[in-house]
Coordinates of C-alpha atoms in Angstrom, one line a residue:
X1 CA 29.8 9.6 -1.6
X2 CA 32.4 12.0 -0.9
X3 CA 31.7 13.1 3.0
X4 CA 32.0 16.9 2.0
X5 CA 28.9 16.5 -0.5
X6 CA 26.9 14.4 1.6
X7 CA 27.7 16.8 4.7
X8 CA 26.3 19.7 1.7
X9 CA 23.2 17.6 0.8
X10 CA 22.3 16.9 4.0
X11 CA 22.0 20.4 5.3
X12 CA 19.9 21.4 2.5
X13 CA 17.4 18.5 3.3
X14 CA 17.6 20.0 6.8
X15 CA 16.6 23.3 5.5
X16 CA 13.5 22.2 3.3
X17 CA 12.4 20.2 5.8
X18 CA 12.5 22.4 8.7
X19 CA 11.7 25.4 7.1
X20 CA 8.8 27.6 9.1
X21 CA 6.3 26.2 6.3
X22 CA 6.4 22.4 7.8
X23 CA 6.3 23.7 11.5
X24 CA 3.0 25.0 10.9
X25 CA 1.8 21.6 9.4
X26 CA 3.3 20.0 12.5
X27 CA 1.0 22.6 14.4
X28 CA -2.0 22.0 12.2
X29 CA -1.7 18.1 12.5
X30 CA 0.0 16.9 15.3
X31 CA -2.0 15.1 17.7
X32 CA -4.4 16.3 20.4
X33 CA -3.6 15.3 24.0
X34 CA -7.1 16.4 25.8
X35 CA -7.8 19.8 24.6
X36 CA -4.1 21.1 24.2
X37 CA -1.8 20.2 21.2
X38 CA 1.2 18.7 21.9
X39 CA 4.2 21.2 20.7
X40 CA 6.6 19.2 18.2
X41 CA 9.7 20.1 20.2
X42 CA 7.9 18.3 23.6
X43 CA 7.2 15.1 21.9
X44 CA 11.0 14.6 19.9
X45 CA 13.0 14.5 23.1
X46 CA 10.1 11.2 23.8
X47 CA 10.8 9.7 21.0
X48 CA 14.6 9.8 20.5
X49 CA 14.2 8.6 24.0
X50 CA 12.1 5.4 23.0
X51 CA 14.3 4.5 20.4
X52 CA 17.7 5.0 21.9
X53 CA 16.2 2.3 24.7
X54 CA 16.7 -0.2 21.7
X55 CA 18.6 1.1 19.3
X56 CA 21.2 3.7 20.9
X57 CA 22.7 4.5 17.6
X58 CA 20.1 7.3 17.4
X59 CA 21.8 9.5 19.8
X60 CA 24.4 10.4 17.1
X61 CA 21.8 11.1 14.9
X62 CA 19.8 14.2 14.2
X63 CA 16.2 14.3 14.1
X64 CA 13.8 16.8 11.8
X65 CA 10.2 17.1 11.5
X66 CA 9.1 15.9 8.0
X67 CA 5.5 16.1 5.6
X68 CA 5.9 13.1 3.5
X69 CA 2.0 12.4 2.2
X70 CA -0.3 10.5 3.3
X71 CA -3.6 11.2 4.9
X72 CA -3.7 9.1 7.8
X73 CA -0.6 10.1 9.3
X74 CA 0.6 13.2 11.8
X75 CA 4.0 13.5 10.3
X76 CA 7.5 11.8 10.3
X77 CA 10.5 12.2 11.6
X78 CA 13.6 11.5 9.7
X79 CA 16.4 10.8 11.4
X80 CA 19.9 10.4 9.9
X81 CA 23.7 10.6 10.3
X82 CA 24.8 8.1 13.3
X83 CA 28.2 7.0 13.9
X84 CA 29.2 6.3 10.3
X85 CA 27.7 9.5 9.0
X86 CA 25.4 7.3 6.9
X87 CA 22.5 5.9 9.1
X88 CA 18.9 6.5 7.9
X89 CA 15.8 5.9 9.7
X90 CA 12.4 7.0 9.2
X91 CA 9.9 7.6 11.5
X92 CA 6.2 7.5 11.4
X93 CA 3.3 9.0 13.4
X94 CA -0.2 8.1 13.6
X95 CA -2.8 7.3 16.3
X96 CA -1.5 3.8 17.6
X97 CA -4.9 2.5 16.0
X98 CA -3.2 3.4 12.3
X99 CA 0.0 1.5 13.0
X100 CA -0.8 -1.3 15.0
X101 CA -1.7 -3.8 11.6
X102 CA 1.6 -2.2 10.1
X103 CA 3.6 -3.3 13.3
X104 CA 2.1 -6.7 13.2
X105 CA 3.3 -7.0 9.7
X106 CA 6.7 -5.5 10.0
X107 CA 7.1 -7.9 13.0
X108 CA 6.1 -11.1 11.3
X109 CA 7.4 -10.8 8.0
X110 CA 11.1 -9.3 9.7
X111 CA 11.2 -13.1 11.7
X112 CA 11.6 -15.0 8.5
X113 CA 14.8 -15.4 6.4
X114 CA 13.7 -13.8 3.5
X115 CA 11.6 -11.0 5.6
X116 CA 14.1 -8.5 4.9
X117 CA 13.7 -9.0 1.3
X118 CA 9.9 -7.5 1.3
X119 CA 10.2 -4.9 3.5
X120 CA 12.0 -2.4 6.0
X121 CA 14.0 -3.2 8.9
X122 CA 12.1 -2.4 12.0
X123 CA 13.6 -0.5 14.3
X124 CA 11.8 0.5 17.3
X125 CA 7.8 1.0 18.1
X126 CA 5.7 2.1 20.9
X127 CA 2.9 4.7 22.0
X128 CA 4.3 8.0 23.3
X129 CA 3.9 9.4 26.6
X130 CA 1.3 12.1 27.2
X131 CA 0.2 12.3 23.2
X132 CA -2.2 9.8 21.6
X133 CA 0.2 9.5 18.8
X134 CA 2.4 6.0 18.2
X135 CA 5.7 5.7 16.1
X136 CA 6.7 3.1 13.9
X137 CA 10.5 3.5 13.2
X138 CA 12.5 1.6 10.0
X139 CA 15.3 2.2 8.1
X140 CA 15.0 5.0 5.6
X141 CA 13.9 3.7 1.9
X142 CA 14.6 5.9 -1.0
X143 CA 11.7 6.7 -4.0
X144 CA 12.7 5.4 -7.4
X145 CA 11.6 4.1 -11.1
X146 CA 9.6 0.9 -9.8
X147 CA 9.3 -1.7 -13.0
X148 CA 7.0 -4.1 -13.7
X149 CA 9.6 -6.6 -13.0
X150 CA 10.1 -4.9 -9.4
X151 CA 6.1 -5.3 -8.7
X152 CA 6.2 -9.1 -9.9
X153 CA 9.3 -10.0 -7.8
X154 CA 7.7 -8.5 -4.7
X155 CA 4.5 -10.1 -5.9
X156 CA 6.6 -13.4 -5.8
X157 CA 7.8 -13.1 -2.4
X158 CA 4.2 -12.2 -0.9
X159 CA 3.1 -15.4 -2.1
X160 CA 6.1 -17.4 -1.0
X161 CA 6.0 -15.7 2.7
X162 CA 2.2 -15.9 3.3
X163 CA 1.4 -19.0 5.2
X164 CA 4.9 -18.8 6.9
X165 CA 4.0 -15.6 8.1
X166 CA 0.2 -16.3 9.3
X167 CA 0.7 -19.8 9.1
X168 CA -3.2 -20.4 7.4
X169 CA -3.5 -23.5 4.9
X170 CA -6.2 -21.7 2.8
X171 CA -9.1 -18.6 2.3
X172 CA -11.2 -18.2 5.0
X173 CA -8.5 -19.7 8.0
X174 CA -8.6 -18.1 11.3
X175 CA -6.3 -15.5 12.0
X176 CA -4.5 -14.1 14.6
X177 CA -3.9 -10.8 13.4
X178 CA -6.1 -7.1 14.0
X179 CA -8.7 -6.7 11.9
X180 CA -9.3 -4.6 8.6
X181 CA -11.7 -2.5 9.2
X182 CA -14.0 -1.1 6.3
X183 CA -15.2 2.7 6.5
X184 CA -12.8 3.8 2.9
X185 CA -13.8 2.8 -0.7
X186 CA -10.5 0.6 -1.0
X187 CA -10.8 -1.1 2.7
X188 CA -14.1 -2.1 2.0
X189 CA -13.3 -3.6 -1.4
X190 CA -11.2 -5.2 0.9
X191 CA -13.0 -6.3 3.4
X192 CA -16.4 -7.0 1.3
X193 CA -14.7 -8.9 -1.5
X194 CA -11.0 -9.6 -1.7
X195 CA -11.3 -11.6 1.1
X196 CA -14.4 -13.9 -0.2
X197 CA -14.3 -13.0 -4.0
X198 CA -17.3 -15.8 -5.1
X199 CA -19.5 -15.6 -1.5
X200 CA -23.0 -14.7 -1.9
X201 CA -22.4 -11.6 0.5
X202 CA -19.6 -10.2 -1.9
X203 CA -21.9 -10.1 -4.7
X204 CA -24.2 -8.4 -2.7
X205 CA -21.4 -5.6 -1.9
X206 CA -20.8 -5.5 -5.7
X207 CA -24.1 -4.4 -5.9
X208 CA -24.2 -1.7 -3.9
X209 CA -20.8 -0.6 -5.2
X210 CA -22.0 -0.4 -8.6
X211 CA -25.1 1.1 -7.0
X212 CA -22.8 4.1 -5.5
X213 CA -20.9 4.5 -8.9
X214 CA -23.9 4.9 -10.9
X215 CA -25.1 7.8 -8.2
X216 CA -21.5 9.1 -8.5
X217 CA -21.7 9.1 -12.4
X218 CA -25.2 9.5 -13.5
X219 CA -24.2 10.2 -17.1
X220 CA -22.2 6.7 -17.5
X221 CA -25.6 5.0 -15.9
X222 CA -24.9 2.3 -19.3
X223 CA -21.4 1.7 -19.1
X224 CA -21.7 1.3 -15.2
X225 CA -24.8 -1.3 -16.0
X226 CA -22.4 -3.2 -18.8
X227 CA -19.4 -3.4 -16.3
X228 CA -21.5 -5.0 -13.8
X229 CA -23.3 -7.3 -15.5
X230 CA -20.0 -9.0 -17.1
X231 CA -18.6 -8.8 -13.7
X232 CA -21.7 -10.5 -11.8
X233 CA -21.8 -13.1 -15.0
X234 CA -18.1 -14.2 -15.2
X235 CA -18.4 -14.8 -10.9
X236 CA -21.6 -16.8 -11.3
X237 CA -20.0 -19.2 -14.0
X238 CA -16.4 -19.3 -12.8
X239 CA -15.2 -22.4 -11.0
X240 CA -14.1 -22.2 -7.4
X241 CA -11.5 -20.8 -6.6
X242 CA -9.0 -23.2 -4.6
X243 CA -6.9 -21.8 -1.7
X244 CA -3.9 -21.6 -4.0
X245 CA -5.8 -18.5 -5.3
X246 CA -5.6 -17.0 -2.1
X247 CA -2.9 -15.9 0.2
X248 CA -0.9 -13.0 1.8
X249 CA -1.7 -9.6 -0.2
X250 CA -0.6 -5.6 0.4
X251 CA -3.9 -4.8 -0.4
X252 CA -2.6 -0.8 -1.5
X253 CA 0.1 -2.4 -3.6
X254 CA 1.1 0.4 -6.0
X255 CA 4.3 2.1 -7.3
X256 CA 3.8 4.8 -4.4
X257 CA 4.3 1.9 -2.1
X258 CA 7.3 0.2 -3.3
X259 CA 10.8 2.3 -2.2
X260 CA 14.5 1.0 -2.7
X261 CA 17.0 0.5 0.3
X262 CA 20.8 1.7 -0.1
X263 CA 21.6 -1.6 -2.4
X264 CA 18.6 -0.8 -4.8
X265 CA 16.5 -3.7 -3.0
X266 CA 12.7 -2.9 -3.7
X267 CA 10.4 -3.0 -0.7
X268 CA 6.9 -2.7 0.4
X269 CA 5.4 0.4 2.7
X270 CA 2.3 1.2 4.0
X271 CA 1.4 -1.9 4.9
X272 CA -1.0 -1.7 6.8
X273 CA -3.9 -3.1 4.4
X274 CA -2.5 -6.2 4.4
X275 CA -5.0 -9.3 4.3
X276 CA -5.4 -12.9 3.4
X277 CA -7.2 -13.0 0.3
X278 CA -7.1 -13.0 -3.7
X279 CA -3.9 -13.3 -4.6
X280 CA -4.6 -11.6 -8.1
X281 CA -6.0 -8.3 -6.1
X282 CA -2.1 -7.3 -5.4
X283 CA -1.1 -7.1 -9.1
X284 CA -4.4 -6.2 -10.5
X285 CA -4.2 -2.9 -8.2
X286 CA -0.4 -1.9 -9.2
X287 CA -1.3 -2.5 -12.8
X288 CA -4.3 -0.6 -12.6
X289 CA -1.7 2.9 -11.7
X290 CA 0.0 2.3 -15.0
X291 CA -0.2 4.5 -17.4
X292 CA -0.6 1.6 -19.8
X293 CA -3.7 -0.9 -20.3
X294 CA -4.0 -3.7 -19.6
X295 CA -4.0 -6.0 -22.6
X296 CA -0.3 -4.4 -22.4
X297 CA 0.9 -6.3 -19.6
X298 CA -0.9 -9.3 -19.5
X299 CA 0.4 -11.9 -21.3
X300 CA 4.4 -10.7 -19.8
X301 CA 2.8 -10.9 -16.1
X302 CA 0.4 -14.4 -17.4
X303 CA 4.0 -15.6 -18.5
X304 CA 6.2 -15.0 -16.0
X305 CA 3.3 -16.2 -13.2
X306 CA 2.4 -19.4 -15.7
X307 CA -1.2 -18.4 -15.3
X308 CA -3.9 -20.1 -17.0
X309 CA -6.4 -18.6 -18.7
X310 CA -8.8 -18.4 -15.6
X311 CA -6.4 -16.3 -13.9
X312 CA -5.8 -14.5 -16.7
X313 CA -9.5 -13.2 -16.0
X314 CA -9.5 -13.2 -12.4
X315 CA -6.7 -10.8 -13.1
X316 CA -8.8 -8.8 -15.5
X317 CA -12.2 -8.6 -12.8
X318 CA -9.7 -7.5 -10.4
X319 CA -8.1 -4.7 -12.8
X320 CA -11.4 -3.6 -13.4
X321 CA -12.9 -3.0 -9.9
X322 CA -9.2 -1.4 -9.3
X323 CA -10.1 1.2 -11.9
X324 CA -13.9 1.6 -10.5
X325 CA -12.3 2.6 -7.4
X326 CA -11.0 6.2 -8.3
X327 CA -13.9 7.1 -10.8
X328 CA -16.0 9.9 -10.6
X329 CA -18.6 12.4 -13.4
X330 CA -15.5 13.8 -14.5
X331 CA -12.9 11.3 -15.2
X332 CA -15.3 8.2 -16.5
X333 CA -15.4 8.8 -20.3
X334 CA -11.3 8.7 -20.1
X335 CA -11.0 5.7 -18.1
X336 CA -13.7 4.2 -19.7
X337 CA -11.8 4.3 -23.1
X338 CA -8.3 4.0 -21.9
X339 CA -8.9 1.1 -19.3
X340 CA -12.3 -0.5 -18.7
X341 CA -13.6 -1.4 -21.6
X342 CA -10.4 -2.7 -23.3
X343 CA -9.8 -4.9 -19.6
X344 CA -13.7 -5.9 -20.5
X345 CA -12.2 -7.9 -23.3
X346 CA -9.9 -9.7 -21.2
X347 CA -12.7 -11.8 -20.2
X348 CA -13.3 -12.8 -23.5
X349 CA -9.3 -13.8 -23.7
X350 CA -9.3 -10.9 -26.6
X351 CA -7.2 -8.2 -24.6

């Protein structure tokens, strides 16, 4: 890119995001040290000071205050410019609680050869002095059209890195790495029965899930009963899963999640879900954000993965408990056409 342009574009992304109207979401979220916020321009100096300590690149670069999304963040800090006028490096900052799975990850997945093929390049992390806020800095990854061919090829690598990375021979291995915690609808999916899909405690989490649905959606009290019958049926009958079901997954593996570095190299953020479970939870959950069904996809994604026709279905329970995570009164009768019951037929082989 011709420096001129660049030198243009980047002062207008200075501009949007450093106008008045994001320092007052800095104000309104950063974090609380005792009873007095921190101000933004007090904690920046701390943490171009952190980085330089390993990465001293950053001193030629400039540092704004950004909103990017998310709800469990304070902000971020995007940094960019450097020596060669084209260094990008993103920032995050979140209580060290929020970011201490996503460092693990970044760190383990970074030491093997094909690491950098999954996700961003760590740069620097650490807690910040006098705040109870931690950063996790990477290189800068750019949004863009993610394919189903993108998720599958990511997909691909998870399962190629897993036991490298946590080095566990099969489901239900000790680990080494922080816990997930439950306390949101998808964590305790997680939790409660990604991890231990055909345990008698997972089936008694269904339960209560469908329980909390039905109170949710008290008009769709039939539908709710027929999804969860078929669901509780199939995981009675099926056969054991074997550990090649299970291994390393994203756990909020979705086209929000998956950004492109500066050679157009897909990668995974927000990792800090991550667990060692049902494989088929990963794609099930990116498929489930399409705007497509899924008897669209399948037999691509059952092709390309040589699936047989029992993970064909452990596909389709998965697709379905995806979609029962984000209804509510007003959106059931939609989804219930559109997605659930046609994914219903997939355990019949018919989607």
């Amino acid at each position: 890119m011709n420096f001129s342009l660049r030198a243009w574009i980047d002062s207008l992304r200075v501009y949007w995001l450093d106008r008045p109207a994001q320092r007052e979401k800095a104000a309104s979220r950063f974090a609380m040290s005792g009873d007095t916020e921190k101000p933004l321009s007090s904690v920046l100096p701390s943490l171009r000071s952190q980085i330089q300590q390993v990465s001293p690149e950053v001193e030629a670069m400039t540092s704004v205050y950004c909103m990017l999304g998310g709800a469990n963040n304070a902000g971020f800090v995007w940094h960019y410019g450097g020596l060669n006028g084209r260094q990008e490096w993103l920032t995050k900052l979140a209580p060290p609680v929020l970011l201490d799975r996503e460092r693990f990850f970044l760190e383990r997945v970074c030491q093997q050869a094909s690491g950098a093929e999954l996700v961003p390049r760590l740069i620097s992390h650490g807690t910040l002095a006098d705040t109870s806020l931690a950063q996790l800095t990477t290189e800068r990854l750019s949004p863009g059209k993610v394919t189903l061919g993108d998720a599958l090829r990511l997909y691909q690598k998870m399962g190629e890195l897993g036991n490298s990375v946590f080095g566990q021979p099969g489901a239900g291995a000790g680990t080494d790495y922080p816990p997930l915690n439950d306390g949101t609808p998808i964590r305790d999916m997680m939790v409660h029965w990604v991890k231990q899909p055909q345990s008698e405690s997972s089936r008694t989490f269904l339960r209560g899930f469908f329980d909390q649905l039905k109170q949710r959606c008290p008009e769709n009290i039939a539908s709710i009963d027929e999804v969860q019958a078929k669901l509780l049926a199939f995981l009675q009958s099926a056969p054991p899963l074997d550990a090649s079901a299970f291994g390393l997954i994203h756990g909020d593996f979705k086209p929000a999640n998956i950004l492109f570095d500066a050679q157009g190299q897909p990668k995974l953020i927000d990792c800090q879900y991550f667990e060692y479970g049902l494989r088929q939870w990963d794609l099930a959950f990116f498929l489930s954000k399409q705007k497509k069904p899924l008897g669209h996809f399948m037999e691509s994604v059952a092709q390309t993965l040589n699936w047989s026709e029992q993970e064909r279905m452990w596909l389709a329970i998965c697709y379905v408990l995806a979609v029962c995570l984000r209804l509510n009164k007003s959106n059931f009768d939609k989804q219930w056409k559109r997605y659930l019951f046609p994914a219903l037929k997939c355990l019949k082989n018919t989607c």
